[in-house]
Amino acid sequence: MGPTGVEGFMYPNEVELQWSILIVLYPFITGLVAGAFILASLERVFNVSAVKPTYRLALLTALAFLLVAPLPLQLHLGHPERSYEMYLTPHTSSAMAMFGFVYLWYLMVVLLLEIWLDYRVEIVEFSQTARAPWRWVYRILTLGSRNISPRARRIDERVGYVITVIGIPSAFLLHGYVGFIFGSVKANAWWSTPLMPVVFLFSAMVSGIAAVMLIYMAASKVRKVAIDMRCLDTICQYLFYVFVIDFSLEMLDLIHRVYEADESFRSLDFMVHTRLWASQVVLQILVGTVTPLVLLGANQVFKFREGARKAMYAAAGCLTMVGIFAMRWNVVIGGQLFSKSYLGYTSYKLQFATREGLGASIVLMLLPFAILWALLKLLPPWLEEKEPAGI
Amino acid sequence: MSSRLKDAAHLIPLVLVVLAGVAVFLLFRQVLVPKTFGQYGHYRAAALDDIRVRPVSFAGQATCAMCHDEVATTRSKGKHRGVSCEACHGPLAKHADDPAAMKPKKLAGTGLCQGCHKADKAKPAYFPQVVPAEHSGGAECLSCHQPHSPQMQ
């Protein structure tokens, strides 16, 4: 009799999964960052003025999630106190070491600079109007300059534009790299495909756009202000387009696997029809992809009333998040459930109150919202407001 | 200063903050990376000295054969000629240094044999493997096989 949850033959080092739910969270969170930034760039670079109400919100959302993105990895490490060594002595053969620099570049050079340039006028104003001790915080953030003349603002605008232009490939690189890390594991048939970075990238855009849309809707409800329906309709239009590309790419990968039918196919096919049926076919494809696509697609064809549109967009956004999380789950967990011998399957038992359990994952998923709340208080993104809320 | 430069002056502290960040990183790198790192390859060269001072655990095949030449001769003629003594008997450098100070433990026959010879789909078909219950009906392997040359006795 084999170990519990094992069916058929597994090599000894395959029975227990090494990459847990925390490694599912890592691509999920970085995807939200990349997607939120792409949404912000729609307004800045591609002049889609309809989405302007979400521009700053998208930037702050990207920052809040980016700050949390490395934490699941740190919690997964046996010796997190050594992780900084990756920056000191990086090796080009280590995808994670290179990813560390991509992460730092994106955080320090792209996101923080763009937010600073965009908020500089408010920062200078708040440094004079806010009460202590927040006034000191804003004074530090001004970096000693109070010049917000129209010419200085034009220069900020131009520099910000250049940073966003650099930021778009950086955001692509950030999440493409996450897909690359999985796609380059040639020993794993479930992961090893050059399509992986592209699929990850488009699914990141889908999840990030959906997340900012839901946060915008929730924030409007909490603030008791009307949702800008032109903005919401435009976001959902782009969400639909990107989702169609993402779904097409995933189906292309699936068709390619079915047609190629290499030596791993029977094993992977069996896995999809048994252990991954609920999470892949039901949650990811039917509930998390086809249903939101139908909801979003219907809005491109028919004209619904405002209330119905809001409900359909909210439902589509929530289901999209479920679908993209399920996609990350199926990639990370699914890739470890089958044996390299293709003769057996193992199980993943999710625990709760452990270092890599569900409890830690829930805390990690709530943390970006707490950071976002603090950022929204410090740097209110609402265009009509001029006073920092609660300060 | 021209007015255009004056209106861009607020970017100078920003550039200085970024440069200060890079300088701090380089300083940390200078302090924290071990001095001998990269001397021979992508590792700390002084680690070799650390490893060298660790006590040796394995005596090596040739050392065993110096005293146990009779067993070594038997083994060299049998199917186990490719298996080194310490693969089954464990690390015995202390025993080789002073045979009286450390005696090797007697090995548990059946369990040890099954480690390699219990039937398993993952093993190549040419490798001798058995289902113990069918093969011996629970009898000790050593009752029929001689481990240093495992043909039937």
Coordinates of C-alpha atoms in Angstrom, one line a residue:
Chain A
M1 CA 0.0 0.0 0.0
G2 CA 1.4 3.4 -1.0
P3 CA 1.3 6.7 0.7
T4 CA -2.1 8.4 1.2
G5 CA -3.4 10.2 -1.8
V6 CA -1.0 8.4 -4.2
E7 CA -2.4 6.4 -7.2
G8 CA -0.1 4.3 -9.3
F9 CA 3.6 4.8 -9.2
M10 CA 5.4 8.0 -8.0
Y11 CA 9.1 8.5 -7.6
P12 CA 9.9 9.1 -3.9
N13 CA 10.6 12.8 -4.4
E14 CA 7.3 13.4 -6.2
V15 CA 4.9 12.2 -3.5
E16 CA 4.9 15.4 -1.5
L17 CA 4.4 18.7 -3.4
Q18 CA 7.3 21.1 -2.9
W19 CA 5.5 24.2 -4.3
S20 CA 2.5 25.0 -2.2
I21 CA -0.4 27.5 -2.5
L22 CA 2.1 30.3 -1.7
I23 CA 3.6 29.7 -5.1
V24 CA 0.1 29.9 -6.6
L25 CA -0.2 33.3 -5.0
Y26 CA 3.1 34.6 -6.4
P27 CA 2.1 34.6 -10.1
F28 CA -1.5 35.6 -9.1
I29 CA -0.3 38.8 -7.3
T30 CA 2.4 39.7 -9.9
G31 CA -0.2 39.3 -12.6
L32 CA -2.5 41.8 -10.8
V33 CA 0.5 44.3 -10.7
A34 CA 1.3 44.0 -14.4
G35 CA -2.4 44.1 -15.4
A36 CA -3.2 47.2 -13.3
F37 CA -0.2 49.0 -14.8
I38 CA -1.2 48.1 -18.3
L39 CA -4.7 49.6 -17.6
A40 CA -3.0 52.8 -16.2
S41 CA -0.9 53.0 -19.4
L42 CA -4.0 52.9 -21.6
E43 CA -4.8 56.5 -20.4
R44 CA -1.2 57.8 -20.3
V45 CA 0.3 56.4 -23.5
F46 CA -2.7 55.3 -25.6
N47 CA -4.8 58.3 -24.8
V48 CA -7.9 56.3 -23.8
S49 CA -9.3 59.3 -21.8
A50 CA -12.5 57.3 -20.7
V51 CA -10.5 55.3 -18.2
K52 CA -8.9 58.4 -16.6
P53 CA -10.9 58.0 -13.3
T54 CA -9.1 54.7 -12.7
Y55 CA -5.6 55.9 -13.8
R56 CA -4.2 56.7 -10.3
L57 CA -6.2 54.0 -8.6
A58 CA -4.6 51.5 -11.0
L59 CA -1.1 52.8 -10.2
L60 CA -1.7 52.6 -6.4
T61 CA -3.2 49.1 -6.8
A62 CA -0.1 48.0 -8.8
L63 CA 2.1 49.4 -6.0
A64 CA 0.2 47.8 -3.2
F65 CA 0.3 44.4 -4.8
L66 CA 3.9 44.8 -5.9
L67 CA 5.0 45.4 -2.4
V68 CA 3.4 42.1 -1.3
A69 CA 4.5 40.1 -4.4
P70 CA 7.8 38.7 -3.0
L71 CA 6.3 37.8 0.4
P72 CA 4.8 34.4 -0.6
L73 CA 8.2 33.5 -1.8
Q74 CA 9.9 34.7 1.4
L75 CA 7.4 32.6 3.4
H76 CA 8.1 29.6 1.3
L77 CA 11.9 29.8 1.7
G78 CA 13.5 27.7 4.5
H79 CA 16.0 30.5 5.0
P80 CA 14.4 33.8 4.0
E81 CA 17.2 35.7 5.8
R82 CA 19.6 34.6 3.0
S83 CA 17.4 35.7 0.1
Y84 CA 19.1 39.1 -0.2
E85 CA 22.2 37.2 -1.4
M86 CA 20.4 36.7 -4.7
Y87 CA 21.0 40.4 -5.4
L88 CA 24.6 40.4 -4.2
T89 CA 26.0 37.4 -6.2
P90 CA 23.4 36.8 -9.0
H91 CA 24.1 34.1 -11.5
T92 CA 22.8 34.4 -15.0
S93 CA 21.7 30.7 -14.9
S94 CA 19.2 31.6 -12.1
A95 CA 15.9 32.8 -13.5
M96 CA 14.9 33.9 -10.0
A97 CA 18.0 36.0 -9.5
M98 CA 17.3 37.8 -12.8
F99 CA 13.7 38.2 -11.8
G100 CA 14.9 40.0 -8.6
F101 CA 16.4 42.7 -10.7
V102 CA 13.4 43.0 -13.0
Y103 CA 11.3 43.4 -9.8
L104 CA 13.5 46.1 -8.4
W105 CA 13.7 47.9 -11.7
Y106 CA 9.9 47.9 -12.0
L107 CA 9.4 49.0 -8.4
M108 CA 12.0 51.7 -8.0
V109 CA 12.4 53.0 -11.5
V110 CA 9.0 52.6 -13.0
L111 CA 6.2 52.6 -10.5
L112 CA 7.5 54.8 -7.7
L113 CA 8.8 57.4 -10.1
E114 CA 5.6 57.5 -12.1
I115 CA 3.5 57.8 -9.0
W116 CA 5.8 60.6 -7.6
L117 CA 5.7 62.6 -10.8
D118 CA 1.9 62.2 -11.1
Y119 CA 1.2 63.2 -7.5
R120 CA 3.8 65.9 -7.1
V121 CA 1.3 68.8 -7.3
E122 CA -0.8 67.3 -4.5
I123 CA 2.3 66.3 -2.5
V124 CA 3.5 69.9 -2.6
E125 CA 0.0 71.2 -1.7
F126 CA -0.5 68.7 1.2
S127 CA 3.0 69.6 2.5
Q128 CA 1.6 73.1 3.2
T129 CA -2.0 72.3 4.2
A130 CA -1.9 68.9 6.0
R131 CA -1.6 68.7 9.8
A132 CA 1.6 67.5 11.5
P133 CA 3.0 64.8 11.5
W134 CA 1.6 64.1 8.0
R135 CA 2.9 67.5 6.8
W136 CA 6.4 66.2 7.5
V137 CA 5.7 63.0 5.5
Y138 CA 4.6 65.1 2.5
R139 CA 7.6 67.5 3.0
I140 CA 9.9 64.5 2.8
L141 CA 8.0 63.3 -0.3
T142 CA 8.5 66.7 -2.1
L143 CA 12.3 66.0 -2.0
G144 CA 12.8 69.7 -1.2
S145 CA 11.2 71.2 -4.3
R146 CA 7.9 73.1 -4.3
N147 CA 8.0 74.2 -7.9
I148 CA 4.6 73.3 -9.3
S149 CA 4.5 76.0 -12.0
P150 CA 2.7 75.1 -15.2
R151 CA 6.1 74.6 -17.0
A152 CA 7.4 72.3 -14.2
R153 CA 4.2 70.3 -14.5
R154 CA 4.6 70.0 -18.2
I155 CA 8.1 68.7 -17.7
D156 CA 6.7 66.2 -15.1
E157 CA 4.1 65.2 -17.7
R158 CA 6.7 64.5 -20.4
V159 CA 9.1 62.6 -18.0
G160 CA 6.1 60.6 -16.7
Y161 CA 5.1 59.7 -20.3
V162 CA 8.7 58.4 -21.0
I163 CA 8.6 56.4 -17.8
T164 CA 5.2 54.9 -18.8
V165 CA 6.6 54.0 -22.2
I166 CA 9.5 52.3 -20.5
G167 CA 7.1 50.8 -18.0
I168 CA 4.9 48.9 -20.5
P169 CA 7.7 46.6 -21.6
S170 CA 8.9 46.4 -18.0
A171 CA 5.4 45.3 -16.9
F172 CA 5.4 42.8 -19.7
L173 CA 8.9 41.6 -18.6
L174 CA 7.8 41.4 -15.0
H175 CA 5.0 39.0 -15.7
G176 CA 6.4 37.4 -18.8
Y177 CA 9.3 36.4 -16.5
V178 CA 7.0 34.6 -14.1
G179 CA 5.6 32.5 -17.0
F180 CA 9.2 32.0 -18.2
I181 CA 10.2 30.5 -14.8
F182 CA 7.6 27.8 -15.3
G183 CA 7.9 27.5 -19.1
S184 CA 11.6 26.9 -18.9
V185 CA 11.3 23.8 -16.6
K186 CA 12.0 21.3 -19.4
A187 CA 11.6 18.3 -17.1
N188 CA 7.9 19.1 -16.6
A189 CA 5.6 18.4 -19.5
W190 CA 2.7 20.4 -18.0
W191 CA 4.9 23.6 -17.8
S192 CA 7.4 23.3 -20.5
T193 CA 6.0 25.4 -23.4
P194 CA 7.2 28.6 -25.0
L195 CA 3.6 29.8 -24.9
M196 CA 3.7 29.9 -21.1
P197 CA 5.1 33.5 -20.7
V198 CA 2.6 34.8 -23.3
V199 CA -0.3 33.0 -21.7
F200 CA 0.8 34.3 -18.3
L201 CA 1.1 37.8 -19.6
F202 CA -2.3 38.0 -21.1
S203 CA -4.0 36.4 -18.1
A204 CA -2.1 38.9 -16.0
M205 CA -3.6 41.7 -18.0
V206 CA -7.1 40.1 -17.6
S207 CA -6.8 39.8 -13.9
G208 CA -5.2 43.2 -13.3
I209 CA -7.9 45.0 -15.3
A210 CA -10.7 43.1 -13.6
A211 CA -9.2 43.8 -10.2
V212 CA -8.9 47.5 -10.7
M213 CA -12.4 47.6 -12.1
L214 CA -13.8 45.8 -9.0
I215 CA -11.8 48.1 -6.7
Y216 CA -13.1 51.1 -8.5
M217 CA -16.7 49.9 -8.2
A218 CA -16.2 49.1 -4.5
A219 CA -14.5 52.4 -3.8
S220 CA -17.3 54.3 -5.5
K221 CA -19.8 52.5 -3.4
V222 CA -18.0 53.1 -0.2
R223 CA -17.4 56.8 -1.1
K224 CA -21.1 57.0 -2.1
V225 CA -20.3 58.6 -5.5
A226 CA -21.7 57.7 -8.9
I227 CA -19.7 55.3 -11.0
D228 CA -18.5 56.8 -14.3
M229 CA -20.3 54.4 -16.6
R230 CA -18.3 55.6 -19.7
C231 CA -15.2 54.6 -17.8
L232 CA -16.6 51.3 -16.6
D233 CA -17.9 50.4 -20.1
T234 CA -14.5 51.2 -21.6
I235 CA -12.7 49.1 -19.0
C236 CA -15.0 46.2 -19.7
Q237 CA -14.6 46.6 -23.4
Y238 CA -10.8 46.3 -23.1
L239 CA -11.2 43.5 -20.5
F240 CA -13.3 41.6 -23.1
Y241 CA -10.7 42.1 -25.9
V242 CA -7.8 41.0 -23.8
F243 CA -9.8 38.1 -22.4
V244 CA -10.6 36.9 -25.9
I245 CA -6.9 36.9 -26.8
D246 CA -6.0 35.2 -23.5
F247 CA -8.6 32.5 -24.0
S248 CA -7.5 32.0 -27.6
L249 CA -3.9 31.5 -26.5
E250 CA -4.9 29.0 -23.9
M251 CA -7.0 27.1 -26.3
L252 CA -4.2 27.2 -28.8
D253 CA -1.9 25.6 -26.2
L254 CA -4.6 23.0 -25.5
I255 CA -5.1 22.2 -29.2
H256 CA -1.4 22.0 -29.7
R257 CA -1.0 19.5 -26.9
V258 CA -3.9 17.4 -28.1
Y259 CA -2.6 17.3 -31.7
E260 CA 1.0 16.8 -30.7
A261 CA 0.0 14.1 -28.2
D262 CA 3.5 13.4 -27.0
E263 CA 4.5 10.8 -24.5
S264 CA 3.1 12.8 -21.6
F265 CA -0.3 13.4 -23.2
R266 CA -2.2 10.3 -21.9
S267 CA -1.1 11.0 -18.3
L268 CA -1.9 14.7 -18.5
D269 CA -5.2 14.0 -20.2
F270 CA -6.2 11.6 -17.4
M271 CA -5.2 14.2 -14.8
V272 CA -7.4 16.9 -16.4
H273 CA -10.3 14.4 -16.4
T274 CA -9.9 13.4 -12.8
R275 CA -7.9 15.4 -10.2
L276 CA -8.0 18.7 -12.1
W277 CA -11.6 18.4 -13.4
A278 CA -13.2 20.7 -10.8
S279 CA -10.4 23.3 -10.8
Q280 CA -9.6 23.3 -14.5
V281 CA -12.6 22.4 -16.5
V282 CA -15.3 23.7 -14.1
L283 CA -13.7 26.6 -12.3
Q284 CA -11.1 27.9 -14.8
I285 CA -12.8 27.3 -18.1
L286 CA -16.5 27.2 -17.6
V287 CA -17.0 29.5 -14.5
G288 CA -13.9 31.7 -14.7
T289 CA -13.6 32.2 -18.5
V290 CA -16.6 31.3 -20.6
T291 CA -19.2 32.8 -18.2
P292 CA -17.4 36.2 -17.9
L293 CA -16.7 36.2 -21.6
V294 CA -20.4 35.7 -22.3
L295 CA -21.3 38.5 -19.8
L296 CA -18.8 40.9 -21.2
G297 CA -19.5 39.9 -24.8
A298 CA -23.3 40.4 -24.4
N299 CA -22.5 44.0 -23.4
Q300 CA -20.6 44.6 -26.6
V301 CA -23.6 43.4 -28.6
F302 CA -26.7 44.5 -26.6
K303 CA -27.4 47.7 -24.7
F304 CA -28.4 46.9 -21.2
R305 CA -29.7 49.3 -18.5
E306 CA -27.1 50.9 -16.2
G307 CA -28.1 48.7 -13.2
A308 CA -27.9 45.5 -15.2
R309 CA -24.6 46.5 -16.7
K310 CA -23.1 47.2 -13.3
A311 CA -24.3 43.8 -12.0
M312 CA -23.0 42.0 -15.1
Y313 CA -19.6 43.7 -14.9
A314 CA -19.3 43.0 -11.2
A315 CA -20.2 39.3 -11.7
A316 CA -17.8 39.1 -14.7
G317 CA -15.0 40.7 -12.7
C318 CA -15.4 38.4 -9.7
L319 CA -15.7 35.3 -11.9
T320 CA -12.6 36.4 -13.8
M321 CA -10.6 36.6 -10.6
V322 CA -11.8 33.1 -9.7
G323 CA -10.8 31.9 -13.2
I324 CA -7.4 33.4 -13.2
F325 CA -6.6 32.2 -9.7
A326 CA -7.8 28.7 -10.8
M327 CA -5.4 29.0 -13.8
R328 CA -2.5 29.7 -11.5
W329 CA -3.5 26.9 -9.2
N330 CA -3.8 24.4 -12.1
V331 CA -0.4 25.4 -13.5
V332 CA 1.5 25.3 -10.2
I333 CA -0.3 22.5 -8.3
G334 CA -1.3 20.6 -11.5
G335 CA 2.3 20.5 -12.6
Q336 CA 3.2 18.6 -9.5
L337 CA 0.4 16.1 -9.3
F338 CA 1.7 13.6 -12.0
S339 CA 4.8 11.5 -12.0
K340 CA 7.6 12.0 -14.4
S341 CA 7.3 8.3 -15.0
Y342 CA 3.7 9.1 -16.3
L343 CA 2.6 6.1 -14.2
G344 CA 1.0 7.7 -11.2
Y345 CA -0.6 10.7 -9.5
T346 CA -0.3 12.3 -6.1
S347 CA -2.5 14.7 -4.2
Y348 CA -2.1 18.1 -2.7
K349 CA -3.5 18.5 0.9
L350 CA -4.0 22.1 1.7
Q351 CA -3.5 22.8 5.4
F352 CA -4.7 25.8 7.3
A353 CA -2.6 27.0 10.2
T354 CA 0.8 26.2 8.8
R355 CA 3.6 28.4 7.3
E356 CA 2.5 27.6 3.8
G357 CA -1.2 27.0 4.6
L358 CA -4.5 28.6 3.7
G359 CA -4.4 30.9 6.7
A360 CA -1.1 32.5 5.7
S361 CA -2.4 32.8 2.1
I362 CA -5.6 34.6 3.2
V363 CA -3.4 37.1 5.2
L364 CA -1.2 37.6 2.2
M365 CA -4.2 38.3 0.0
L366 CA -5.6 40.8 2.5
L367 CA -2.3 42.6 3.0
P368 CA -2.3 44.4 -0.4
F369 CA -5.8 45.8 0.4
A370 CA -4.5 47.1 3.7
I371 CA -1.6 48.7 2.0
L372 CA -3.9 50.1 -0.7
W373 CA -6.1 51.6 1.9
A374 CA -3.1 53.4 3.5
L375 CA -1.9 54.6 0.1
L376 CA -5.4 55.9 -0.8
K377 CA -5.4 57.8 2.5
L378 CA -1.9 59.2 1.8
L379 CA -2.3 59.9 -1.9
P380 CA -6.1 60.2 -2.7
P381 CA -6.5 59.3 -6.4
W382 CA -10.0 60.9 -6.7
L383 CA -9.6 63.8 -9.1
E384 CA -12.2 66.0 -7.5
E385 CA -10.6 65.8 -4.0
K386 CA -7.8 68.1 -2.9
E387 CA -7.5 67.3 0.8
P388 CA -5.9 64.1 1.9
A389 CA -8.7 62.1 3.5
G390 CA -8.5 61.5 7.2
I391 CA -5.3 63.5 7.7
Chain B
M1 CA 20.2 79.3 -14.6
S2 CA 17.8 79.4 -17.5
S3 CA 14.1 79.3 -16.7
R4 CA 13.8 75.9 -18.4
L5 CA 16.5 74.4 -16.2
K6 CA 14.9 76.0 -13.2
D7 CA 11.6 74.3 -13.8
A8 CA 13.4 71.0 -14.2
A9 CA 15.4 71.5 -11.0
H10 CA 13.0 69.5 -8.9
L11 CA 14.1 66.4 -10.8
I12 CA 17.7 66.7 -9.6
P13 CA 16.9 65.5 -6.0
L14 CA 15.0 62.6 -7.6
V15 CA 18.0 61.6 -9.7
L16 CA 20.2 62.0 -6.6
V17 CA 17.8 59.7 -4.5
V18 CA 18.0 57.0 -7.3
L19 CA 21.8 57.4 -7.5
A20 CA 22.1 57.2 -3.7
G21 CA 20.1 54.0 -3.8
V22 CA 22.5 52.5 -6.3
A23 CA 25.5 53.7 -4.3
V24 CA 24.1 52.1 -1.1
F25 CA 23.5 48.8 -3.0
L26 CA 27.1 48.8 -4.3
L27 CA 28.4 49.6 -0.8
F28 CA 26.5 46.8 0.7
R29 CA 27.7 44.5 -2.0
Q30 CA 31.3 45.5 -1.3
V31 CA 30.9 44.8 2.4
L32 CA 28.7 41.7 2.3
V33 CA 30.2 39.6 -0.6
P34 CA 32.9 37.4 0.8
K35 CA 36.4 38.5 -0.3
T36 CA 37.2 35.1 -1.9
F37 CA 33.9 34.9 -3.9
G38 CA 34.6 34.3 -7.6
Q39 CA 38.3 33.4 -7.2
Y40 CA 37.8 30.0 -8.8
G41 CA 34.1 30.1 -9.9
H42 CA 30.7 31.3 -8.8
Y43 CA 31.3 30.4 -5.1
R44 CA 33.4 31.4 -2.1
A45 CA 36.9 30.0 -2.6
A46 CA 37.4 29.9 1.2
A47 CA 34.6 27.4 1.4
L48 CA 37.1 24.8 0.1
D49 CA 39.2 25.2 3.2
D50 CA 36.1 24.9 5.4
I51 CA 35.2 21.7 3.7
R52 CA 38.8 20.4 3.9
V53 CA 38.9 20.6 7.7
R54 CA 35.8 18.5 8.1
P55 CA 36.5 14.9 9.4
V56 CA 36.6 12.3 6.7
S57 CA 33.7 9.7 7.0
F58 CA 34.5 7.2 4.2
A59 CA 37.7 5.2 4.2
G60 CA 37.4 4.2 0.5
Q61 CA 37.4 0.8 -1.3
A62 CA 41.2 0.4 -1.4
T63 CA 41.6 1.0 2.3
C64 CA 39.0 -1.8 3.1
A65 CA 40.8 -4.2 0.8
M66 CA 44.1 -3.7 2.6
C67 CA 42.9 -5.7 5.6
H68 CA 39.8 -7.6 4.2
D69 CA 41.5 -8.9 1.1
E70 CA 39.7 -12.3 1.2
V71 CA 36.2 -10.6 1.1
A72 CA 37.5 -8.2 -1.5
T73 CA 38.6 -11.1 -3.8
T74 CA 35.2 -12.8 -3.4
R75 CA 33.4 -9.6 -4.1
S76 CA 35.5 -8.8 -7.2
K77 CA 34.4 -12.1 -8.8
G78 CA 30.6 -11.8 -8.1
K79 CA 27.8 -9.6 -9.3
H80 CA 28.3 -7.1 -6.5
R81 CA 31.8 -6.2 -7.8
G82 CA 30.5 -2.7 -8.7
V83 CA 29.1 -2.0 -5.2
S84 CA 31.6 -0.5 -2.9
C85 CA 32.0 -1.9 0.7
E86 CA 30.8 1.3 2.4
A87 CA 27.6 1.4 0.2
C88 CA 26.2 -1.4 2.4
H89 CA 28.4 -1.2 5.6
G90 CA 28.3 2.6 5.9
P91 CA 31.1 5.1 6.4
L92 CA 34.0 3.5 8.2
A93 CA 36.9 5.9 8.2
K94 CA 37.1 5.7 12.0
H95 CA 37.2 1.9 11.8
A96 CA 40.0 2.1 9.2
D97 CA 42.0 4.5 11.5
D98 CA 41.7 2.3 14.5
P99 CA 39.8 -1.1 14.0
A100 CA 39.5 -1.7 17.7
A101 CA 38.0 1.7 18.5
M102 CA 35.0 1.3 16.2
K103 CA 33.5 -2.0 15.0
P104 CA 31.1 -2.0 12.1
K105 CA 27.5 -2.9 13.0
K106 CA 26.1 -6.2 11.8
L107 CA 23.9 -5.5 8.9
A108 CA 20.2 -6.4 8.7
G109 CA 20.1 -8.7 5.7
T110 CA 16.6 -8.8 4.2
G111 CA 15.7 -5.1 4.6
L112 CA 19.1 -4.0 3.1
C113 CA 18.7 -6.3 0.1
Q114 CA 15.2 -5.1 -0.6
G115 CA 16.5 -1.5 -0.8
C116 CA 17.8 -2.4 -4.2
H117 CA 16.1 -5.6 -5.2
K118 CA 12.4 -5.2 -4.3
A119 CA 10.4 -5.1 -7.5
D120 CA 9.5 -1.7 -8.7
K121 CA 8.1 -0.4 -12.0
A122 CA 10.6 2.4 -12.0
K123 CA 13.6 0.1 -12.2
P124 CA 15.0 -1.1 -15.5
A125 CA 13.8 -4.6 -16.5
Y126 CA 17.3 -6.1 -16.7
F127 CA 18.0 -5.2 -13.0
P128 CA 17.5 -8.3 -10.7
Q129 CA 14.3 -7.6 -8.7
V130 CA 11.9 -9.8 -6.8
V131 CA 8.5 -9.6 -5.0
P132 CA 9.9 -10.8 -1.6
A133 CA 6.7 -12.7 -0.5
E134 CA 6.6 -14.7 -3.7
H135 CA 10.3 -15.1 -4.1
S136 CA 11.3 -16.5 -0.6
G137 CA 8.0 -16.8 1.3
G138 CA 9.4 -14.6 4.0
A139 CA 12.8 -16.4 4.4
E140 CA 15.9 -14.4 5.1
C141 CA 17.8 -13.5 1.9
L142 CA 21.1 -14.6 3.5
S143 CA 19.7 -18.2 4.0
C144 CA 20.3 -18.8 0.3
H145 CA 22.5 -15.9 -1.0
Q146 CA 26.0 -14.8 0.0
P147 CA 26.0 -11.0 -0.1
H148 CA 29.6 -10.5 -1.2
S149 CA 28.9 -12.7 -4.2
P150 CA 25.2 -13.2 -4.4
Q151 CA 24.8 -16.3 -6.6
M152 CA 22.9 -19.2 -4.9
Q153 CA 25.0 -20.9 -2.3

